[in-house]
Backbone as ProteinMPNN parsed JSONL, in Angstrom:
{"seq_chain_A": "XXXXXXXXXXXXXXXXXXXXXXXXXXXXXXXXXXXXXXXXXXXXXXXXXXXXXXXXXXXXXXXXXXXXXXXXXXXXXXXXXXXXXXXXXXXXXXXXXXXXXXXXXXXXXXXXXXXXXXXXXXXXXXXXXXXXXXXXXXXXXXXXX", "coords_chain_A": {"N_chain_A": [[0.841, -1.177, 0.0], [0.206, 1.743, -0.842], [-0.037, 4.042, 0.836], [1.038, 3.278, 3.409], [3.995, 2.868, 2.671], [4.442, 5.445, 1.693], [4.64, 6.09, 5.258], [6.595, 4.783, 6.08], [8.798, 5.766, 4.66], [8.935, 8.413, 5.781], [9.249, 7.758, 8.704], [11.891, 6.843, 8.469], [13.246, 9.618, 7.273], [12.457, 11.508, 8.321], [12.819, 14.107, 11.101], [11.932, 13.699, 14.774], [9.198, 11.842, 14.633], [8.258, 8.729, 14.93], [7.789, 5.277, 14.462], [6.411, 2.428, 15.603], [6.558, -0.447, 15.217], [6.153, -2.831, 16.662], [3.892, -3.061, 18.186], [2.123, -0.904, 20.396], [2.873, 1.933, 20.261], [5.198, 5.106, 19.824], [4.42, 7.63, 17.542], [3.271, 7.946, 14.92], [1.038, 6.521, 12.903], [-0.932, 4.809, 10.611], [-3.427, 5.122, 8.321], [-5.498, 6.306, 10.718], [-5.807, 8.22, 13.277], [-5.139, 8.104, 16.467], [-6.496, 9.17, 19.999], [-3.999, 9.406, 21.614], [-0.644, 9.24, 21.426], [-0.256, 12.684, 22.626], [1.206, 14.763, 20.176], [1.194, 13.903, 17.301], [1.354, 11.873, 14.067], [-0.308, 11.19, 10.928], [-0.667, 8.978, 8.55], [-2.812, 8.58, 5.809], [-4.476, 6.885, 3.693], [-5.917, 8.029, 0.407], [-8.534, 8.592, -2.272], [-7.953, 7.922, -5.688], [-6.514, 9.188, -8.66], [-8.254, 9.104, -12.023], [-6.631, 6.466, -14.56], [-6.0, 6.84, -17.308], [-5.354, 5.539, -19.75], [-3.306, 3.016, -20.638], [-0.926, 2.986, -19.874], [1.773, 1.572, -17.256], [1.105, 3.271, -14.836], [0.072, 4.23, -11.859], [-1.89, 6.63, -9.925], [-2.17, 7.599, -7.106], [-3.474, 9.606, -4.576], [-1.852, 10.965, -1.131], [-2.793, 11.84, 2.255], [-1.45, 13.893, 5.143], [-1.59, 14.298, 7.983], [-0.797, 16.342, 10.984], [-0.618, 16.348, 14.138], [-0.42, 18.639, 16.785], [0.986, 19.27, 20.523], [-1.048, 20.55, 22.764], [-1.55, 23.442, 23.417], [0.579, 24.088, 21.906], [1.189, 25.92, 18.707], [3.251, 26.12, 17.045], [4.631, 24.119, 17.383], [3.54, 21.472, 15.973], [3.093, 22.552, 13.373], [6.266, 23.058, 12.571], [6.669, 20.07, 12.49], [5.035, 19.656, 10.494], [6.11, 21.139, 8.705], [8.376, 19.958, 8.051], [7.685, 17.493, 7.061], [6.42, 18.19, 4.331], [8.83, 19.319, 3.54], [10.124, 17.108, 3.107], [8.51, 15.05, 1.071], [7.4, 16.72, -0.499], [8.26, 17.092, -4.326], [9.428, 14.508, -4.071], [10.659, 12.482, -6.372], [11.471, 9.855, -8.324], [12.479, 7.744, -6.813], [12.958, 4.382, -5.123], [10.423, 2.987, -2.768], [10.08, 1.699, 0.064], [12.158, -0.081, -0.205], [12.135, -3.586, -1.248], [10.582, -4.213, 0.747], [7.47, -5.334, 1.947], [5.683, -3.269, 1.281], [6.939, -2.117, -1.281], [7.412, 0.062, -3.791], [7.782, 1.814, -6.924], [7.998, 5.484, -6.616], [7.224, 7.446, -9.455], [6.748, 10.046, -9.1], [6.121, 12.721, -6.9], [3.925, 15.307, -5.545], [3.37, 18.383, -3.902], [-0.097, 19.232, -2.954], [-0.765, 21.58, -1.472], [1.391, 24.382, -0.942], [2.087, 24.564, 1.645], [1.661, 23.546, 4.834], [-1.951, 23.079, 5.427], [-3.578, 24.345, 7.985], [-5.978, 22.94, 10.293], [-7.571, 23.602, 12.473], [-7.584, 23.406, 16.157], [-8.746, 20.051, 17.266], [-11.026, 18.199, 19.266], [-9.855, 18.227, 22.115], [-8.536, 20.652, 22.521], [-6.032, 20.327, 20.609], [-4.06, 21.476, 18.607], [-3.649, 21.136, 14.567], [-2.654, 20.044, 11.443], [-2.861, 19.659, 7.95], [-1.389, 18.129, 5.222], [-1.499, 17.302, 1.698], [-0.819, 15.07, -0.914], [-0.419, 14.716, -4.222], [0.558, 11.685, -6.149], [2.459, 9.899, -8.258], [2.842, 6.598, -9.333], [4.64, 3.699, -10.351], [3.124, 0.953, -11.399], [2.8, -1.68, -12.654], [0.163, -4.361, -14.389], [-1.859, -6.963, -15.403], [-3.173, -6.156, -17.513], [-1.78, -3.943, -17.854], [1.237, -4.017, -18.698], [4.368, -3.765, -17.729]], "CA_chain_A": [[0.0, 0.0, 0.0], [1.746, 3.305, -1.217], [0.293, 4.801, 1.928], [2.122, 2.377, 4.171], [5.338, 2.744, 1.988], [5.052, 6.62, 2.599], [5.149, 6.22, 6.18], [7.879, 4.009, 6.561], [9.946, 6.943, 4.326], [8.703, 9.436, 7.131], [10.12, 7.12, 9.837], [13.104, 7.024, 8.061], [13.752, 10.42, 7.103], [11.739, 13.311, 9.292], [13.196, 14.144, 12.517], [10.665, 13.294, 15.391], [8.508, 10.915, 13.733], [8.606, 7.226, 15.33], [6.759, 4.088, 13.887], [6.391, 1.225, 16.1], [6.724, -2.184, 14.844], [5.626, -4.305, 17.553], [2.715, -2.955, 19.215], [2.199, -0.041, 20.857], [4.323, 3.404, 21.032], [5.407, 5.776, 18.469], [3.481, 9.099, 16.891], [3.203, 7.533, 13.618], [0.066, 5.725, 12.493], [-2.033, 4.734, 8.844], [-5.04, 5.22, 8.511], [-6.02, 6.987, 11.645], [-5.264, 9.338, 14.051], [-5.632, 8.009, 17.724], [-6.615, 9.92, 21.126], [-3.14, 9.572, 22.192], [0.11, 10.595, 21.96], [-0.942, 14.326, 21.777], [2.173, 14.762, 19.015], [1.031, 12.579, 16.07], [1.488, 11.579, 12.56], [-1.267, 9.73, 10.201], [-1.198, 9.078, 7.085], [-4.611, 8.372, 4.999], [-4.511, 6.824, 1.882], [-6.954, 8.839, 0.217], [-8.831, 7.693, -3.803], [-6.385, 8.768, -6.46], [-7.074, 10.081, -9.658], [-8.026, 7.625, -12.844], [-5.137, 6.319, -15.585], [-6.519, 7.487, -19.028], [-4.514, 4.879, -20.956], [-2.847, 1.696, -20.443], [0.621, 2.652, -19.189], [1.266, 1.032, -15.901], [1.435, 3.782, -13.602], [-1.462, 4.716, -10.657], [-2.136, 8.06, -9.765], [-2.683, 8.02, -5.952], [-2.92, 10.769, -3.448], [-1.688, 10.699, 0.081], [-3.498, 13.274, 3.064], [-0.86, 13.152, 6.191], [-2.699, 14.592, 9.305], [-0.105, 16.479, 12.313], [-1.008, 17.271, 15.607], [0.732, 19.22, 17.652], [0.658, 19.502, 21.653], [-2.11, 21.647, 23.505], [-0.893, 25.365, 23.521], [2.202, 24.569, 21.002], [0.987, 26.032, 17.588], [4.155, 26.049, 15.875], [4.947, 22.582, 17.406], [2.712, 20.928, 15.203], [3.36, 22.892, 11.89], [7.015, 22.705, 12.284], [6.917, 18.875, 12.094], [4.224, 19.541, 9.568], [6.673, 21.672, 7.388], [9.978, 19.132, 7.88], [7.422, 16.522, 6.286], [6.362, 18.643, 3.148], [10.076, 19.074, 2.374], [10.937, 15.169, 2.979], [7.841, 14.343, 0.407], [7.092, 17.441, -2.089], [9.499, 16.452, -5.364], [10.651, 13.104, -3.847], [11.056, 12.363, -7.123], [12.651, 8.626, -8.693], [12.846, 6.795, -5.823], [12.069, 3.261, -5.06], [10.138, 3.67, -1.606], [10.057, 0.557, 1.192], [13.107, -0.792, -1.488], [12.695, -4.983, -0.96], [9.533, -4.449, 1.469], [6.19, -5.334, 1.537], [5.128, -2.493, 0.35], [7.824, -1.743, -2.085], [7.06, 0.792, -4.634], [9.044, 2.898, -7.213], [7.633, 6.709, -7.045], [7.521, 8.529, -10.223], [6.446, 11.402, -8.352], [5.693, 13.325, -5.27], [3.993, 16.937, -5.46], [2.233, 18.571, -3.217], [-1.301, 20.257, -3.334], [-0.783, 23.07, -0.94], [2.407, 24.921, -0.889], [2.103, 25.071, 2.939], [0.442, 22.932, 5.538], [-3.278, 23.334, 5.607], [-4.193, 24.492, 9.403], [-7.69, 22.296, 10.539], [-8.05, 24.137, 13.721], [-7.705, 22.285, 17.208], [-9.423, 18.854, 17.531], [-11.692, 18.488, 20.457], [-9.013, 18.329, 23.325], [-7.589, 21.985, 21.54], [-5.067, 20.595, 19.844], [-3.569, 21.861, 16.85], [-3.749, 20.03, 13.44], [-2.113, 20.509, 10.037], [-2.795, 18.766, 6.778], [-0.714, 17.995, 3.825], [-1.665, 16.859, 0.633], [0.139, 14.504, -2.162], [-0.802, 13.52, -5.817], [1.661, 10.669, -6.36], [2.389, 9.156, -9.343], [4.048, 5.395, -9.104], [5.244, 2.737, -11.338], [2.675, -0.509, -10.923], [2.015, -2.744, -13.945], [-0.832, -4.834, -14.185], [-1.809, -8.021, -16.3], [-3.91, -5.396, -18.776], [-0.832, -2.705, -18.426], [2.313, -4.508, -18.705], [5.936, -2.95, -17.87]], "C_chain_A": [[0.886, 1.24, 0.0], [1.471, 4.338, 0.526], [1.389, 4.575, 3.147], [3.69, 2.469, 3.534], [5.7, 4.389, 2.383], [5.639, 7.047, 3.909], [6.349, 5.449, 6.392], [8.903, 4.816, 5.723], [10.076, 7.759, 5.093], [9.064, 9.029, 7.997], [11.212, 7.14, 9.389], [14.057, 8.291, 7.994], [13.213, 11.75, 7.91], [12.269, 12.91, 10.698], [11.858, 13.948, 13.418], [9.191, 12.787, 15.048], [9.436, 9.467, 14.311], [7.556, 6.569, 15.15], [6.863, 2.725, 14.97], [6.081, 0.16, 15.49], [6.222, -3.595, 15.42], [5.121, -4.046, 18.526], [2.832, -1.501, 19.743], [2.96, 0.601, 21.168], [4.646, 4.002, 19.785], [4.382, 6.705, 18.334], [3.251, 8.747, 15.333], [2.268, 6.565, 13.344], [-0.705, 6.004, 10.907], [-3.052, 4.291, 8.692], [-6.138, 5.623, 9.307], [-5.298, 7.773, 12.717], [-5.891, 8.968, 15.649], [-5.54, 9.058, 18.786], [-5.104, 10.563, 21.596], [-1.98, 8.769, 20.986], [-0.384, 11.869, 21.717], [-0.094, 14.793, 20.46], [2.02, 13.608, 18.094], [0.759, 12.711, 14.631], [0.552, 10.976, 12.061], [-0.955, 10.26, 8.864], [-2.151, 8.277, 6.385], [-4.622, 8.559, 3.871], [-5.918, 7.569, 1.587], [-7.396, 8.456, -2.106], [-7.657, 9.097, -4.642], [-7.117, 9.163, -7.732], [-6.803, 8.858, -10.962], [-6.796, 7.584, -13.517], [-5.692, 6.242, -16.508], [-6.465, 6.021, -19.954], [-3.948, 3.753, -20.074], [-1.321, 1.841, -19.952], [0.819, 2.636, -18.078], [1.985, 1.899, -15.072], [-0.079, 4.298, -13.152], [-0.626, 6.112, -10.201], [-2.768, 8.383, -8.306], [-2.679, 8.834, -5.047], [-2.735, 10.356, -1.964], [-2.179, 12.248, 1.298], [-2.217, 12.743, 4.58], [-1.353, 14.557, 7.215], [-1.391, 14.93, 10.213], [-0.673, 17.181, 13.113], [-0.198, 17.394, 16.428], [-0.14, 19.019, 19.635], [-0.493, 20.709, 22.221], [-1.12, 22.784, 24.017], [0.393, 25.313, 22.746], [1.412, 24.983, 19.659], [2.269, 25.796, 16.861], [5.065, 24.516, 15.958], [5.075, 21.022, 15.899], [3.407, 21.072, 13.486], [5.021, 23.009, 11.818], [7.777, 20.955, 11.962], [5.801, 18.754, 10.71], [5.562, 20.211, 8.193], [7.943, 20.66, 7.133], [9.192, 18.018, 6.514], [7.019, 16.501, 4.845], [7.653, 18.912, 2.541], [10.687, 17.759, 2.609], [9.665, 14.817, 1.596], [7.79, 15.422, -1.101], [8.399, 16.807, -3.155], [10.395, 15.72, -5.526], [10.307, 13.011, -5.547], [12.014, 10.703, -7.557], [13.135, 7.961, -7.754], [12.059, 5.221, -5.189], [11.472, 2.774, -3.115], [10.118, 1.678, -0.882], [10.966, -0.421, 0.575], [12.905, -2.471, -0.539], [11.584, -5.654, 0.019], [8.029, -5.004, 0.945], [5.297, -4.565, 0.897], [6.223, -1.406, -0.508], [6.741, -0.797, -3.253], [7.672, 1.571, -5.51], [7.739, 4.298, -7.333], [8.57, 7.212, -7.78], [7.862, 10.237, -10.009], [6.278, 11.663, -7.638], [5.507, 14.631, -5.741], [2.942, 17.259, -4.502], [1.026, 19.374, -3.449], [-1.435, 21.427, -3.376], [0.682, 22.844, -0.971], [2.702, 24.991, 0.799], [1.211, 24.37, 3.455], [-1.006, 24.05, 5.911], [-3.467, 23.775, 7.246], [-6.036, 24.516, 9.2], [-8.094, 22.915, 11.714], [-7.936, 22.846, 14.734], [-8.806, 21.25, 16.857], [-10.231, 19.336, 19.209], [-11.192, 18.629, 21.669], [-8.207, 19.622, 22.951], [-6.131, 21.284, 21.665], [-4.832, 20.86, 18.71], [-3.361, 20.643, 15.478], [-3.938, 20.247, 12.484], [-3.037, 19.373, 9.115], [-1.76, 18.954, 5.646], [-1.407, 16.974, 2.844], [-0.979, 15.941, -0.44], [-0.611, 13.858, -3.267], [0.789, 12.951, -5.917], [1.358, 10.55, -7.712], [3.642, 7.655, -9.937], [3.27, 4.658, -10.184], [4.309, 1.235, -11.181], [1.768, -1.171, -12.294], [0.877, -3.901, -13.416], [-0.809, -5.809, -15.004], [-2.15, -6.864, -17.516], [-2.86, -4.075, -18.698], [0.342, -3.252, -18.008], [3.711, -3.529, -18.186], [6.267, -2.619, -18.982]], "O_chain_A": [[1.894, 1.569, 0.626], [2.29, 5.011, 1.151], [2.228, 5.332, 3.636], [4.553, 1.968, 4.255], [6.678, 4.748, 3.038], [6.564, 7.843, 4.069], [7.101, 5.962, 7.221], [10.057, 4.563, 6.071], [11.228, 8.105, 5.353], [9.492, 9.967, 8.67], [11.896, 7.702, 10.244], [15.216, 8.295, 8.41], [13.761, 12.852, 7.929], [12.205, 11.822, 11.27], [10.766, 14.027, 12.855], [8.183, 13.46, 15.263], [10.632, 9.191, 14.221], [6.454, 6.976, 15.516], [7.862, 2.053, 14.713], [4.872, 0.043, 15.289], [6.009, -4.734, 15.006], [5.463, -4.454, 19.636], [3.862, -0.931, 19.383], [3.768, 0.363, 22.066], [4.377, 3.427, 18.73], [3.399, 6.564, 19.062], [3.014, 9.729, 14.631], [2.738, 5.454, 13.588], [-0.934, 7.055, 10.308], [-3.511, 3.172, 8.915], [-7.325, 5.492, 9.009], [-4.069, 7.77, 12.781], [-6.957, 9.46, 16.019], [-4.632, 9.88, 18.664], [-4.917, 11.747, 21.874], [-2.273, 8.025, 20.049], [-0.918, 12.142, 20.641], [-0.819, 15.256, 19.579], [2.647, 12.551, 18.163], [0.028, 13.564, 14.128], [0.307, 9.949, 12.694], [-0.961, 11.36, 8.312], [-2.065, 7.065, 6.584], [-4.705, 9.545, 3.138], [-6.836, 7.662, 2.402], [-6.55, 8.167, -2.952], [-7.086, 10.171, -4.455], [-8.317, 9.435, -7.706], [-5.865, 8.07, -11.08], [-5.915, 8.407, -13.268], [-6.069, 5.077, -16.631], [-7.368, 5.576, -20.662], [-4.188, 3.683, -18.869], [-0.632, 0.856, -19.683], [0.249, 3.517, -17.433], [3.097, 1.654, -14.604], [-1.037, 4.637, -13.846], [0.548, 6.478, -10.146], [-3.672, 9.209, -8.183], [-1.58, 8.853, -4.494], [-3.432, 9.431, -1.547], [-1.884, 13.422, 1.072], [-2.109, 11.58, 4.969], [-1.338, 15.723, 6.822], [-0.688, 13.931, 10.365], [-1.145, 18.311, 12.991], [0.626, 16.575, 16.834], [-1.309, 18.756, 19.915], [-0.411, 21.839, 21.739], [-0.199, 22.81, 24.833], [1.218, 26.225, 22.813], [0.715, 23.998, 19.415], [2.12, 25.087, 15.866], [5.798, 23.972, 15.133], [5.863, 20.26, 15.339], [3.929, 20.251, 12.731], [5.271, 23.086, 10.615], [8.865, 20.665, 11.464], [5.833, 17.75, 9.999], [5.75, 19.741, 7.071], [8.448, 20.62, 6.011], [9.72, 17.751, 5.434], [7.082, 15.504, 4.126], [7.805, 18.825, 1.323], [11.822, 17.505, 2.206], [10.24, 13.98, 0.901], [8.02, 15.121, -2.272], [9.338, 16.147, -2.711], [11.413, 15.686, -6.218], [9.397, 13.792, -5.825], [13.13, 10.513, -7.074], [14.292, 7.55, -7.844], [10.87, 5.076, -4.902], [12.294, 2.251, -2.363], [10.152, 0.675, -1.594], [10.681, -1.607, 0.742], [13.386, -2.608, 0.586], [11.441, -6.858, 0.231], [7.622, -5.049, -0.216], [4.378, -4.927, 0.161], [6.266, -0.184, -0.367], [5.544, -1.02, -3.437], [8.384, 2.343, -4.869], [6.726, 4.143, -8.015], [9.761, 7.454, -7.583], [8.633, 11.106, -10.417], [6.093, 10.652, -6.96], [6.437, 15.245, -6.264], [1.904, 16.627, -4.304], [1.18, 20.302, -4.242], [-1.825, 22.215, -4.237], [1.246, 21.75, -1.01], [3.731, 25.596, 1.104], [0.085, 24.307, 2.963], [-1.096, 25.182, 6.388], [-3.436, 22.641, 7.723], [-6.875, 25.216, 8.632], [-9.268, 22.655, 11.978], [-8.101, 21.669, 14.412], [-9.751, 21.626, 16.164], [-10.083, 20.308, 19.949], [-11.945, 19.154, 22.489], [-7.001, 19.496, 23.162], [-5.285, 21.544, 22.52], [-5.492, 20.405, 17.775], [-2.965, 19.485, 15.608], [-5.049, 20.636, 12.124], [-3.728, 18.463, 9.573], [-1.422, 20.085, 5.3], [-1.826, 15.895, 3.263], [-0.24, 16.764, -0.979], [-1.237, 12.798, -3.258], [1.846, 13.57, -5.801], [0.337, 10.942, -8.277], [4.693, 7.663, -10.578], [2.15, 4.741, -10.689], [5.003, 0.304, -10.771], [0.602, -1.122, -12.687], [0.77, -4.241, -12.238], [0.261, -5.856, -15.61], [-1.328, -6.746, -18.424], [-3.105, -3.157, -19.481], [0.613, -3.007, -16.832], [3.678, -2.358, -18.564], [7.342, -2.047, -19.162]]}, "name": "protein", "num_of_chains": 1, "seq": "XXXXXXXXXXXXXXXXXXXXXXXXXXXXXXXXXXXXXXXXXXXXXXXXXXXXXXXXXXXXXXXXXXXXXXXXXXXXXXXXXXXXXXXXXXXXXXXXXXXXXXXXXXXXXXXXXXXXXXXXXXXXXXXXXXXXXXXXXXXXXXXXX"}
C-alpha cells in the first residue's frame, strides 16, 4: 500500500517521527489518528485520480494529518513543514526498497504549498494537513511494464 510505503519513508527520514513495529508506542500511524500521543502523525490513503490509458502507472494521493501539543501552535506545523520538504518532489525513488510495500515513485507533489491548518481537535489541539498527488510505477496483467 503506497500509503504504508510513505510512512515508513517518514520514519526514516523526518526528525521526530517514530513508527512502532511491535505494538504499541510511536506518533506515527495509517489510517487513523488516535486519542493519544498528543504529538502525532497519520497518514490516509486517500482515492487517487483515474489512468486514461494503459501505461502502468497509478495516480494516488496521500493526506498526512499532524497534531501538535495543547498550547504549542508552531509545534505541530514545524513537524508539519519538515514533512512537506521530505515528500514534495521526492522524485525517482524506489520507496520501502525490498519491502512489503515496495514501490518505485515517479512522483511526489504537493497540493498546498504550505500545511493546511484544521483548527484544534476536540481536546484543543492543533492540526495541520498535507496533501500529495503521487504518481508510481505498478504494472498490471492489462498494463504490462
Amino acid at each position: 500500500m503506497i500509503a504504508a510505503a510513505i510512512a515508513k519513508y517518514l520514519d526514516a527520514n523526518v526528525t521526530g517521527i517514530t513508527r512502532s513495529t511491535s505494538g504499541p508506542g510511536g506518533n506515527l500511524f495509517l489510517g487513523r489518528m488516535p486519542d493519544a500521543p498528543d504529538e502525532a502523525v497519520a497518514v490516509m490513503p486517500q482515492p487517487g485520480r483515474p489512468m486514461l490509458d494503459k501505461s502502468p502507472t497509478d495516480l494516488p494521493n496521500v493526506q498526512v494529518i499532524v497534531r501538535g501539543a495543547r498550547g504549542s501552535f508552531t509545534g505541530g506545523y514545524t513537524l508539519a513543514r519538515s514533512i512537506y520538504g521530505a515528500l514534495n518532489c521526492l522524485d525517482g525513488v524506489t520507496l520501502d526498497d525490498g519491502g512489503t510495500d515496495e514501490v518505485f515513485l515517479i512522483g511526489c507533489t504537493a497540493v498546498q504549498s504550505d500545511p493546511v491548518p484544521l483548527g484544534d481537535d476536540a481536546t484543543g489541539r492543533p492540526e495541520w494537513s498535507l496533501n500529495f498527488q503521487l504518481t508510481t510505477h505498478q504494472p498490471t496483467t492489462h498494463r504490462p511494464a
